[in-house]
Tab-separated table of C-alpha atoms in Angstrom:
chain	number	residue	atom	x	y	z
A	1	MET	CA	133.330	115.410	110.069
A	2	LYS	CA	134.764	112.688	107.879
A	3	ASP	CA	133.561	112.176	104.496
A	4	LYS	CA	132.459	108.529	105.259
A	5	THR	CA	130.636	109.646	108.200
A	6	LYS	CA	128.945	112.472	106.300
A	7	ARG	CA	127.873	109.918	103.506
A	8	ASN	CA	126.537	107.394	106.098
A	9	LEU	CA	124.533	110.315	107.756
A	10	LEU	CA	123.080	111.277	104.509
A	11	ILE	CA	122.165	107.660	103.757
A	12	ALA	CA	120.514	107.533	106.950
A	13	SER	CA	118.400	110.679	106.795
A	14	VAL	CA	117.392	110.219	103.312
A	15	GLY	CA	116.569	106.867	103.511
A	16	ALA	CA	114.287	107.355	106.436
A	17	GLY	CA	112.734	110.207	104.666
A	18	ILE	CA	112.028	107.983	101.669
A	19	GLY	CA	110.311	105.643	104.267
A	20	LEU	CA	108.628	108.466	105.674
A	21	VAL	CA	106.873	109.588	102.424
A	22	ASN	CA	106.206	105.861	101.760
A	23	GLY	CA	104.315	105.475	105.128
A	24	ILE	CA	102.396	108.941	104.972
A	25	LEU	CA	101.537	108.985	101.085
A	26	GLY	CA	101.099	105.052	100.654
A	27	ALA	CA	103.323	105.451	97.537
A	28	GLY	CA	106.642	105.142	96.250
A	29	GLY	CA	109.195	107.229	97.756
A	30	GLY	CA	110.995	107.295	94.292
A	31	MET	CA	110.561	111.021	94.328
A	32	LEU	CA	113.277	111.267	96.931
A	33	ALA	CA	115.176	107.991	96.086
A	34	VAL	CA	115.953	108.691	92.462
A	35	PRO	CA	117.541	112.161	92.811
A	36	PHE	CA	119.391	110.994	95.706
A	37	LEU	CA	120.761	107.902	93.873
A	38	LYS	CA	121.801	110.485	91.288
A	39	LYS	CA	123.672	112.243	93.725
A	40	LEU	CA	125.425	109.063	95.095
A	41	GLY	CA	126.733	108.791	91.540
A	42	PHE	CA	124.246	106.454	89.801
A	43	SER	CA	123.327	107.192	86.065
A	44	GLN	CA	119.826	108.102	85.339
A	45	LYS	CA	118.701	104.734	84.488
A	46	GLU	CA	120.309	102.944	87.407
A	47	SER	CA	118.865	105.580	89.743
A	48	HIS	CA	115.310	104.511	88.545
A	49	THR	CA	115.975	100.834	88.834
A	50	ASN	CA	117.733	100.842	92.218
A	51	ALA	CA	114.929	103.235	93.531
A	52	ILE	CA	112.561	100.463	93.125
A	53	ALA	CA	115.027	97.943	94.863
A	54	ILE	CA	114.841	100.517	97.923
A	55	ILE	CA	110.951	101.121	97.762
A	56	LEU	CA	110.120	97.401	97.413
A	57	PRO	CA	111.262	96.352	101.023
A	58	ILE	CA	109.763	99.571	102.473
A	59	THR	CA	106.404	99.078	100.728
A	60	VAL	CA	106.095	95.584	101.998
A	61	ILE	CA	106.656	96.763	105.446
A	62	SER	CA	104.208	99.748	105.044
A	63	ALA	CA	101.678	97.486	103.526
A	64	PHE	CA	101.766	95.155	106.479
A	65	ILE	CA	101.139	98.026	108.905
A	66	TYR	CA	98.468	99.172	106.848
A	67	LEU	CA	96.728	95.706	106.874
A	68	PHE	CA	97.521	95.191	110.426
A	69	LYS	CA	95.875	98.503	111.434
A	70	ASP	CA	92.920	97.673	109.167
A	71	TYR	CA	93.274	100.734	106.997
A	72	THR	CA	92.945	99.027	103.791
A	73	ASP	CA	91.559	96.174	101.615
A	74	LEU	CA	93.704	93.486	100.250
A	75	ASN	CA	90.843	92.157	97.914
A	76	GLU	CA	90.592	95.376	96.188
A	77	ALA	CA	94.430	95.356	95.489
A	78	PHE	CA	94.170	92.260	93.714
A	79	ILE	CA	91.829	93.710	91.074
A	80	TYR	CA	94.663	95.987	89.799
A	81	MET	CA	97.674	93.422	89.973
A	82	PRO	CA	97.152	91.273	86.892
A	83	THR	CA	97.205	94.332	84.472
A	84	GLY	CA	99.910	95.978	86.615
A	85	LEU	CA	102.093	93.121	86.093
A	86	LEU	CA	101.571	93.366	82.337
A	87	GLY	CA	102.445	97.002	82.983
A	88	ALA	CA	105.687	95.896	84.714
A	89	PHE	CA	106.726	93.796	81.591
A	90	ILE	CA	106.045	96.862	79.332
A	91	GLY	CA	107.640	99.276	81.710
A	92	THR	CA	110.847	97.565	82.216
A	93	TYR	CA	111.132	97.236	78.468
A	94	LEU	CA	110.280	100.735	77.966
A	95	LEU	CA	112.913	101.743	80.423
A	96	ARG	CA	115.636	100.059	78.427
A	97	LYS	CA	114.632	102.019	75.428
A	98	ILE	CA	113.920	105.326	76.537
A	99	SER	CA	116.635	108.077	76.491
A	100	PRO	CA	118.116	109.347	79.962
A	101	VAL	CA	117.300	112.793	79.120
A	102	TRP	CA	113.445	112.181	78.466
A	103	LEU	CA	113.493	110.087	81.613
A	104	LYS	CA	114.747	112.849	83.739
A	105	ARG	CA	112.266	115.293	81.939
A	106	ILE	CA	109.318	113.068	82.585
A	107	PHE	CA	110.408	112.256	85.995
A	108	GLY	CA	110.835	115.955	86.872
A	109	ALA	CA	107.183	116.694	85.455
A	110	LEU	CA	105.756	114.025	87.363
A	111	MET	CA	107.076	115.023	90.576
A	112	ILE	CA	105.928	118.634	90.308
A	113	TYR	CA	102.334	117.446	89.069
A	114	ALA	CA	102.417	115.057	92.312
A	115	GLY	CA	103.425	117.841	94.651
A	116	ILE	CA	100.888	120.369	93.182
A	117	ARG	CA	98.211	117.673	93.594
A	118	LEU	CA	99.130	117.124	97.046
A	119	LEU	CA	99.316	120.742	98.093
A	120	PHE	CA	95.937	121.328	96.797
A	121	LYS	CA	93.965	118.154	97.664
B	1	MET	CA	85.866	94.424	86.847
B	2	ASN	CA	85.768	97.253	84.212
B	3	ILE	CA	88.022	98.681	81.756
B	4	ALA	CA	89.070	101.930	83.671
B	5	ALA	CA	90.241	99.694	86.625
B	6	LEU	CA	92.318	97.439	83.919
B	7	LEU	CA	93.940	100.515	82.398
B	8	ALA	CA	94.507	102.064	85.811
B	9	GLY	CA	96.321	98.970	86.872
B	10	LEU	CA	98.192	98.754	83.548
B	11	PHE	CA	99.564	102.280	83.797
B	12	SER	CA	100.352	102.202	87.419
B	13	GLY	CA	102.383	99.239	86.551
B	14	ILE	CA	104.084	100.716	83.635
B	15	LEU	CA	105.131	103.847	85.691
B	16	GLY	CA	105.885	101.940	88.738
B	17	SER	CA	108.299	99.476	87.001
B	18	MET	CA	110.181	102.234	85.664
B	19	GLY	CA	110.635	104.118	89.054
B	20	LEU	CA	108.333	106.838	87.853
B	21	GLY	CA	105.886	106.575	90.975
B	22	GLY	CA	103.105	104.945	89.363
B	23	GLY	CA	101.382	105.148	92.771
B	24	GLY	CA	99.805	108.678	91.986
B	25	ILE	CA	97.549	107.151	89.109
B	26	LEU	CA	96.149	104.290	90.946
B	27	ILE	CA	95.294	106.510	94.098
B	28	ILE	CA	93.875	109.119	91.964
B	29	TYR	CA	91.926	106.502	90.081
B	30	LEU	CA	90.647	104.984	93.404
B	31	SER	CA	89.531	108.311	94.866
B	32	LEU	CA	87.993	109.742	91.791
B	33	PHE	CA	86.249	106.762	90.339
B	34	THR	CA	85.511	104.391	93.098
B	35	LYS	CA	85.141	106.996	95.884
B	36	THR	CA	87.589	104.903	97.787
B	37	GLU	CA	88.757	106.686	101.083
B	38	GLN	CA	92.281	108.126	100.795
B	39	LEU	CA	93.804	105.850	103.489
B	40	THR	CA	92.461	102.929	101.882
B	41	ALA	CA	93.458	103.932	98.431
B	42	GLN	CA	97.024	104.436	99.678
B	43	GLY	CA	97.040	100.791	101.290
B	44	ILE	CA	95.697	99.433	97.973
B	45	ASN	CA	98.488	101.151	96.243
B	46	LEU	CA	101.009	99.796	98.585
B	47	LEU	CA	99.869	96.327	98.217
B	48	PHE	CA	99.445	96.531	94.536
B	49	PHE	CA	103.349	97.641	94.233
B	50	ILE	CA	104.467	94.554	95.872
B	51	PRO	CA	104.174	92.096	92.986
B	52	ILE	CA	104.931	94.719	90.445
B	53	GLY	CA	108.149	95.706	92.462
B	54	VAL	CA	109.083	92.014	92.782
B	55	LEU	CA	108.806	91.472	88.955
B	56	SER	CA	110.561	94.671	87.976
B	57	ILE	CA	113.606	93.708	90.263
B	58	ILE	CA	113.654	90.207	89.164
B	59	ILE	CA	113.976	91.704	85.562
B	60	TYR	CA	116.601	94.321	86.459
B	61	SER	CA	118.714	92.127	88.462
B	62	VAL	CA	119.022	89.435	85.902
B	63	LYS	CA	120.241	92.352	83.653
B	64	LYS	CA	122.787	93.108	86.700
B	65	GLN	CA	121.103	96.505	87.009
B	66	ILE	CA	120.579	96.565	90.756
B	67	LYS	CA	123.351	97.225	93.279
B	68	TRP	CA	122.001	95.700	96.556
B	69	ASN	CA	124.805	96.895	98.877
B	70	PRO	CA	123.647	100.722	99.051
B	71	THR	CA	120.221	100.081	98.211
B	72	LEU	CA	119.408	97.667	101.293
B	73	LYS	CA	121.177	99.924	103.508
B	74	ILE	CA	118.944	102.794	102.450
B	75	ALA	CA	116.059	100.567	102.622
B	76	ALA	CA	116.729	99.670	106.297
B	77	PHE	CA	116.595	103.212	107.258
B	78	GLY	CA	113.426	103.728	105.040
B	79	ILE	CA	111.714	101.037	107.113
B	80	ILE	CA	112.350	103.069	110.045
B	81	GLY	CA	111.078	106.068	108.354
B	82	ALA	CA	107.819	104.438	107.215
B	83	VAL	CA	107.197	103.327	110.824
B	84	ALA	CA	107.483	106.852	112.052
B	85	GLY	CA	105.485	108.162	108.824
B	86	ILE	CA	102.369	106.036	109.729
B	87	PHE	CA	102.748	106.945	113.197
B	88	LEU	CA	102.920	110.648	112.414
B	89	THR	CA	99.974	110.366	110.216
B	90	ASP	CA	98.048	108.939	113.012
B	91	LEU	CA	99.267	111.737	115.261
B	92	LEU	CA	98.781	114.923	112.932
B	93	GLY	CA	96.164	113.593	110.579
B	94	GLY	CA	96.294	112.745	106.966
B	95	ASP	CA	95.502	116.133	105.536
B	96	ILE	CA	98.407	118.288	107.173
B	97	THR	CA	101.082	115.674	106.672
B	98	ARG	CA	100.183	115.327	103.091
B	99	LYS	CA	100.266	119.047	102.444
B	100	ILE	CA	103.720	119.344	104.076
B	101	PHE	CA	104.910	116.569	101.560
B	102	GLY	CA	103.337	118.324	98.542
B	103	GLY	CA	105.316	121.259	99.244
B	104	LEU	CA	108.569	119.319	99.350
B	105	LEU	CA	107.761	117.190	96.249
B	106	VAL	CA	107.214	120.563	94.245
B	107	LEU	CA	110.479	122.042	95.245
B	108	MET	CA	112.275	118.799	94.488
B	109	GLY	CA	110.547	118.435	91.120
B	110	ILE	CA	111.694	121.866	89.990
B	111	SER	CA	115.358	121.274	91.258
B	112	GLU	CA	115.408	118.117	89.407
B	113	LEU	CA	114.337	119.779	86.164
B	114	PHE	CA	116.729	122.567	86.229
B	115	LYS	CA	119.812	121.450	88.416
B	116	LYS	CA	122.696	119.982	86.802
B	117	SER	CA	123.480	116.822	88.130
B	118	THR	CA	126.393	116.575	90.602
B	119	ALA	CA	127.948	113.664	92.554
B	120	LEU	CA	129.024	113.143	95.857
B	121	ASN	CA	131.837	111.085	95.007
B	122	LYS	CA	135.023	112.375	93.144
B	123	ASN	CA	134.810	109.367	90.869
B	124	SER	CA	131.258	109.635	89.544
B	125	ARG	CA	130.138	106.968	87.105
B	126	ASN	CA	129.549	107.969	83.635
B	127	LYS	CA	125.901	109.145	82.757
B	128	LYS	CA	124.473	106.585	80.407
Protein backbone atom coordinates (compact mmCIF):
# COMPACT_ATOMS: atom_id res chain seq x y z
CA MET A 1 0.00 0.00 0.00
CA LYS A 2 1.32 3.43 -0.87
CA ASP A 3 2.50 5.62 1.98
CA LYS A 4 -0.01 8.29 1.15
CA THR A 5 -2.89 5.84 1.17
CA LYS A 6 -1.70 4.43 4.45
CA ARG A 7 -1.56 7.88 5.94
CA ASN A 8 -5.01 8.79 4.72
CA LEU A 9 -6.43 5.55 6.05
CA LEU A 10 -4.84 6.31 9.38
CA ILE A 11 -6.28 9.81 9.42
CA ALA A 12 -9.71 8.44 8.64
CA SER A 13 -9.67 5.69 11.24
CA VAL A 14 -8.07 7.66 14.07
CA GLY A 15 -10.29 10.62 13.24
CA ALA A 16 -13.32 8.40 13.48
CA GLY A 17 -11.96 7.01 16.75
CA ILE A 18 -11.59 10.48 18.21
CA GLY A 19 -15.19 11.22 17.29
CA LEU A 20 -16.30 7.91 18.74
CA VAL A 21 -14.77 8.80 22.09
CA ASN A 22 -16.29 12.26 21.95
CA GLY A 23 -19.77 10.96 21.26
CA ILE A 24 -19.66 8.10 23.75
CA LEU A 25 -17.95 9.82 26.66
CA GLY A 26 -19.23 13.31 26.04
CA ALA A 27 -15.76 14.70 26.34
CA GLY A 28 -12.75 15.56 24.29
CA GLY A 29 -11.05 12.83 22.40
CA GLY A 30 -7.83 14.63 23.13
CA MET A 31 -6.60 11.40 24.60
CA LEU A 32 -6.43 10.02 21.08
CA ALA A 33 -5.85 13.25 19.21
CA VAL A 34 -2.71 14.40 21.01
CA PRO A 35 -0.67 11.19 20.60
CA PHE A 36 -1.85 10.87 17.02
CA LEU A 37 -0.79 14.39 16.12
CA LYS A 38 2.59 13.69 17.66
CA LYS A 39 2.88 10.62 15.49
CA LEU A 40 2.13 12.78 12.48
CA GLY A 41 5.10 14.89 13.40
CA PHE A 42 3.68 17.73 15.46
CA SER A 43 5.61 18.92 18.49
CA GLN A 44 4.21 18.30 21.96
CA LYS A 45 2.64 21.76 22.31
CA GLU A 46 1.41 21.88 18.73
CA SER A 47 -0.27 18.54 19.30
CA HIS A 48 -2.21 19.99 22.17
CA THR A 49 -3.33 23.14 20.39
CA ASN A 50 -4.28 21.35 17.21
CA ALA A 51 -6.09 18.68 19.17
CA ILE A 52 -8.48 21.40 20.26
CA ALA A 53 -8.95 22.39 16.61
CA ILE A 54 -9.96 18.80 15.89
CA ILE A 55 -12.16 18.32 18.91
CA LEU A 56 -14.08 21.58 18.69
CA PRO A 57 -16.10 20.85 15.52
CA ILE A 58 -16.72 17.30 16.70
CA THR A 59 -17.90 18.59 20.07
CA VAL A 60 -20.29 21.02 18.40
CA ILE A 61 -21.93 18.20 16.47
CA SER A 62 -22.05 15.88 19.48
CA ALA A 63 -23.54 18.64 21.61
CA PHE A 64 -26.23 19.31 19.04
CA ILE A 65 -27.16 15.66 18.86
CA TYR A 66 -27.33 15.43 22.65
CA LEU A 67 -29.60 18.48 22.70
CA PHE A 68 -31.71 17.14 19.87
CA LYS A 69 -32.17 13.81 21.64
CA ASP A 70 -32.99 15.71 24.81
CA TYR A 71 -30.18 14.01 26.72
CA THR A 72 -28.97 17.12 28.41
CA ASP A 73 -29.60 20.57 29.83
CA LEU A 74 -28.34 23.69 28.09
CA ASN A 75 -29.11 25.99 31.01
CA GLU A 76 -26.97 23.95 33.36
CA ALA A 77 -24.04 24.31 31.00
CA PHE A 78 -24.26 28.10 31.11
CA ILE A 79 -23.44 28.10 34.81
CA TYR A 80 -19.91 26.86 34.21
CA MET A 81 -19.03 28.86 31.13
CA PRO A 82 -18.03 32.20 32.67
CA THR A 83 -15.30 30.77 34.90
CA GLY A 84 -14.54 28.31 32.15
CA LEU A 85 -13.70 31.16 29.82
CA LEU A 86 -11.49 32.68 32.48
CA GLY A 87 -9.85 29.28 32.73
CA ALA A 88 -9.27 29.30 28.98
CA PHE A 89 -7.34 32.56 29.26
CA ILE A 90 -5.24 31.09 32.04
CA GLY A 91 -4.77 27.77 30.28
CA THR A 92 -3.68 29.20 26.95
CA TYR A 93 -1.13 31.28 28.84
CA LEU A 94 0.06 28.28 30.83
CA LEU A 95 0.50 26.23 27.70
CA ARG A 96 2.96 28.79 26.44
CA LYS A 97 4.96 28.64 29.66
CA ILE A 98 4.97 24.97 30.51
CA SER A 99 7.83 22.75 29.37
CA PRO A 100 6.91 20.12 26.77
CA VAL A 101 8.30 17.37 28.99
CA TRP A 102 6.04 18.25 31.88
CA LEU A 103 3.11 18.68 29.52
CA LYS A 104 3.68 15.15 28.28
CA ARG A 105 3.93 13.74 31.81
CA ILE A 106 0.80 15.46 33.04
CA PHE A 107 -1.05 14.34 29.96
CA GLY A 108 0.03 10.72 30.34
CA ALA A 109 -0.94 10.68 34.00
CA LEU A 110 -4.35 12.19 33.22
CA MET A 111 -4.95 9.58 30.57
CA ILE A 112 -4.25 6.72 32.95
CA TYR A 113 -6.41 8.31 35.61
CA ALA A 114 -9.29 8.84 33.18
CA GLY A 115 -9.02 5.28 31.93
CA ILE A 116 -9.02 3.76 35.38
CA ARG A 117 -11.97 5.85 36.41
CA LEU A 118 -13.88 4.68 33.40
CA LEU A 119 -13.02 1.05 33.96
CA PHE A 120 -14.24 1.04 37.50
CA LYS A 121 -17.22 3.34 37.38
CA MET B 1 -24.30 29.39 42.04
CA ASN B 2 -21.72 28.16 44.48
CA ILE B 3 -17.94 28.26 44.77
CA ALA B 4 -17.50 24.60 43.88
CA ALA B 5 -19.35 25.07 40.61
CA LEU B 6 -17.28 28.13 39.73
CA LEU B 7 -14.06 26.29 40.53
CA ALA B 8 -15.12 23.24 38.54
CA GLY B 9 -15.72 25.48 35.55
CA LEU B 10 -12.43 27.25 36.09
CA PHE B 11 -10.28 24.13 36.22
CA SER B 12 -12.14 22.47 33.38
CA GLY B 13 -11.52 25.59 31.33
CA ILE B 14 -7.83 25.61 32.18
CA LEU B 15 -7.28 21.96 31.36
CA GLY B 16 -9.55 22.01 28.33
CA SER B 17 -7.81 24.97 26.78
CA MET B 18 -4.50 23.17 27.20
CA GLY B 19 -5.77 20.14 25.34
CA LEU B 20 -5.55 18.13 28.54
CA GLY B 21 -9.08 16.81 28.54
CA GLY B 22 -10.70 19.12 31.02
CA GLY B 23 -13.85 17.15 30.42
CA GLY B 24 -13.14 14.70 33.17
CA ILE B 25 -13.30 17.28 35.92
CA LEU B 26 -16.62 18.78 35.02
CA ILE B 27 -18.28 15.42 34.57
CA ILE B 28 -16.88 14.15 37.87
CA TYR B 29 -18.03 17.31 39.62
CA LEU B 30 -21.50 17.06 38.12
CA SER B 31 -22.03 13.43 39.06
CA LEU B 32 -20.53 13.71 42.55
CA PHE B 33 -21.71 17.11 43.72
CA THR B 34 -24.94 17.70 41.88
CA LYS B 35 -26.02 14.11 41.38
CA THR B 36 -26.45 14.76 37.69
CA GLU B 37 -27.08 11.74 35.50
CA GLN B 38 -24.12 10.53 33.44
CA LEU B 39 -25.57 11.32 30.04
CA THR B 40 -26.81 14.73 31.13
CA ALA B 41 -23.41 15.48 32.61
CA GLN B 42 -21.72 14.46 29.36
CA GLY B 43 -23.96 16.76 27.38
CA ILE B 44 -23.32 19.65 29.75
CA ASN B 45 -19.60 19.06 29.38
CA LEU B 46 -19.87 19.06 25.58
CA LEU B 47 -21.83 22.30 25.54
CA PHE B 48 -19.49 23.85 28.08
CA PHE B 49 -16.46 23.11 25.95
CA ILE B 50 -17.74 24.95 22.89
CA PRO B 51 -17.05 28.53 24.03
CA ILE B 52 -13.86 27.40 25.77
CA GLY B 53 -12.69 25.72 22.59
CA VAL B 54 -13.59 28.68 20.43
CA LEU B 55 -11.71 31.09 22.69
CA SER B 56 -8.67 28.81 22.83
CA ILE B 57 -8.61 28.40 19.06
CA ILE B 58 -8.83 32.14 18.53
CA ILE B 59 -5.90 32.71 20.86
CA TYR B 60 -3.82 29.92 19.34
CA SER B 61 -4.51 30.76 15.72
CA VAL B 62 -3.55 34.38 16.31
CA LYS B 63 -0.18 32.96 17.28
CA LYS B 64 -0.24 30.83 14.14
CA GLN B 65 -0.26 27.65 16.16
CA ILE B 66 -3.10 25.94 14.33
CA LYS B 67 -2.64 23.94 11.17
CA TRP B 68 -6.11 23.80 9.70
CA ASN B 69 -5.45 21.48 6.80
CA PRO B 70 -4.83 18.23 8.62
CA THR B 71 -6.97 19.07 11.64
CA LEU B 72 -10.16 19.77 9.73
CA LYS B 73 -9.65 16.60 7.71
CA ILE B 74 -9.37 14.59 10.90
CA ALA B 75 -12.33 16.44 12.39
CA ALA B 76 -14.50 15.52 9.41
CA PHE B 77 -13.99 11.84 10.12
CA GLY B 78 -14.42 12.59 13.78
CA ILE B 79 -17.91 13.87 13.17
CA ILE B 80 -18.81 10.58 11.53
CA GLY B 81 -17.31 8.78 14.51
CA ALA B 82 -19.26 10.90 16.97
CA VAL B 83 -22.56 10.14 15.29
CA ALA B 84 -21.64 6.45 15.28
CA GLY B 85 -20.60 6.62 18.93
CA ILE B 86 -23.83 8.16 20.08
CA PHE B 87 -25.73 5.58 18.08
CA LEU B 88 -23.60 2.83 19.65
CA THR B 89 -24.33 4.14 23.14
CA ASP B 90 -28.03 4.00 22.37
CA LEU B 91 -27.60 0.42 21.25
CA LEU B 92 -25.26 -1.10 23.85
CA GLY B 93 -26.02 1.08 26.79
CA GLY B 94 -23.64 3.58 28.32
CA ASP B 95 -21.93 1.36 30.88
CA ILE B 96 -20.46 -1.24 28.54
CA THR B 97 -19.21 1.24 25.99
CA ARG B 98 -17.60 3.36 28.70
CA LYS B 99 -15.80 0.41 30.19
CA ILE B 100 -14.36 -0.52 26.82
CA PHE B 101 -13.02 2.94 26.39
CA GLY B 102 -11.70 3.00 29.92
CA GLY B 103 -9.48 0.06 29.06
CA LEU B 104 -8.28 1.67 25.86
CA LEU B 105 -7.39 4.90 27.62
CA VAL B 106 -5.35 3.15 30.27
CA LEU B 107 -3.32 1.39 27.59
CA MET B 108 -2.74 4.58 25.67
CA GLY B 109 -1.79 6.50 28.77
CA ILE B 110 0.83 3.98 29.67
CA SER B 111 2.32 3.98 26.21
CA GLU B 112 2.32 7.77 26.18
CA LEU B 113 4.34 7.89 29.35
CA PHE B 114 6.92 5.29 28.42
CA LYS B 115 7.32 5.38 24.68
CA LYS B 116 9.88 7.48 22.88
CA SER B 117 8.08 9.57 20.32
CA THR B 118 8.25 8.55 16.69
CA ALA B 119 7.01 10.30 13.58
CA LEU B 120 5.39 8.74 10.53
CA ASN B 121 7.12 11.17 8.20
CA LYS B 122 10.79 10.95 7.52
CA ASN B 123 11.12 14.71 7.87
CA SER B 124 9.69 15.13 11.32
CA ARG B 125 9.45 18.58 12.82
CA ASN B 126 11.74 19.42 15.69
CA LYS B 127 10.30 18.98 19.13
CA LYS B 128 9.94 22.31 20.88
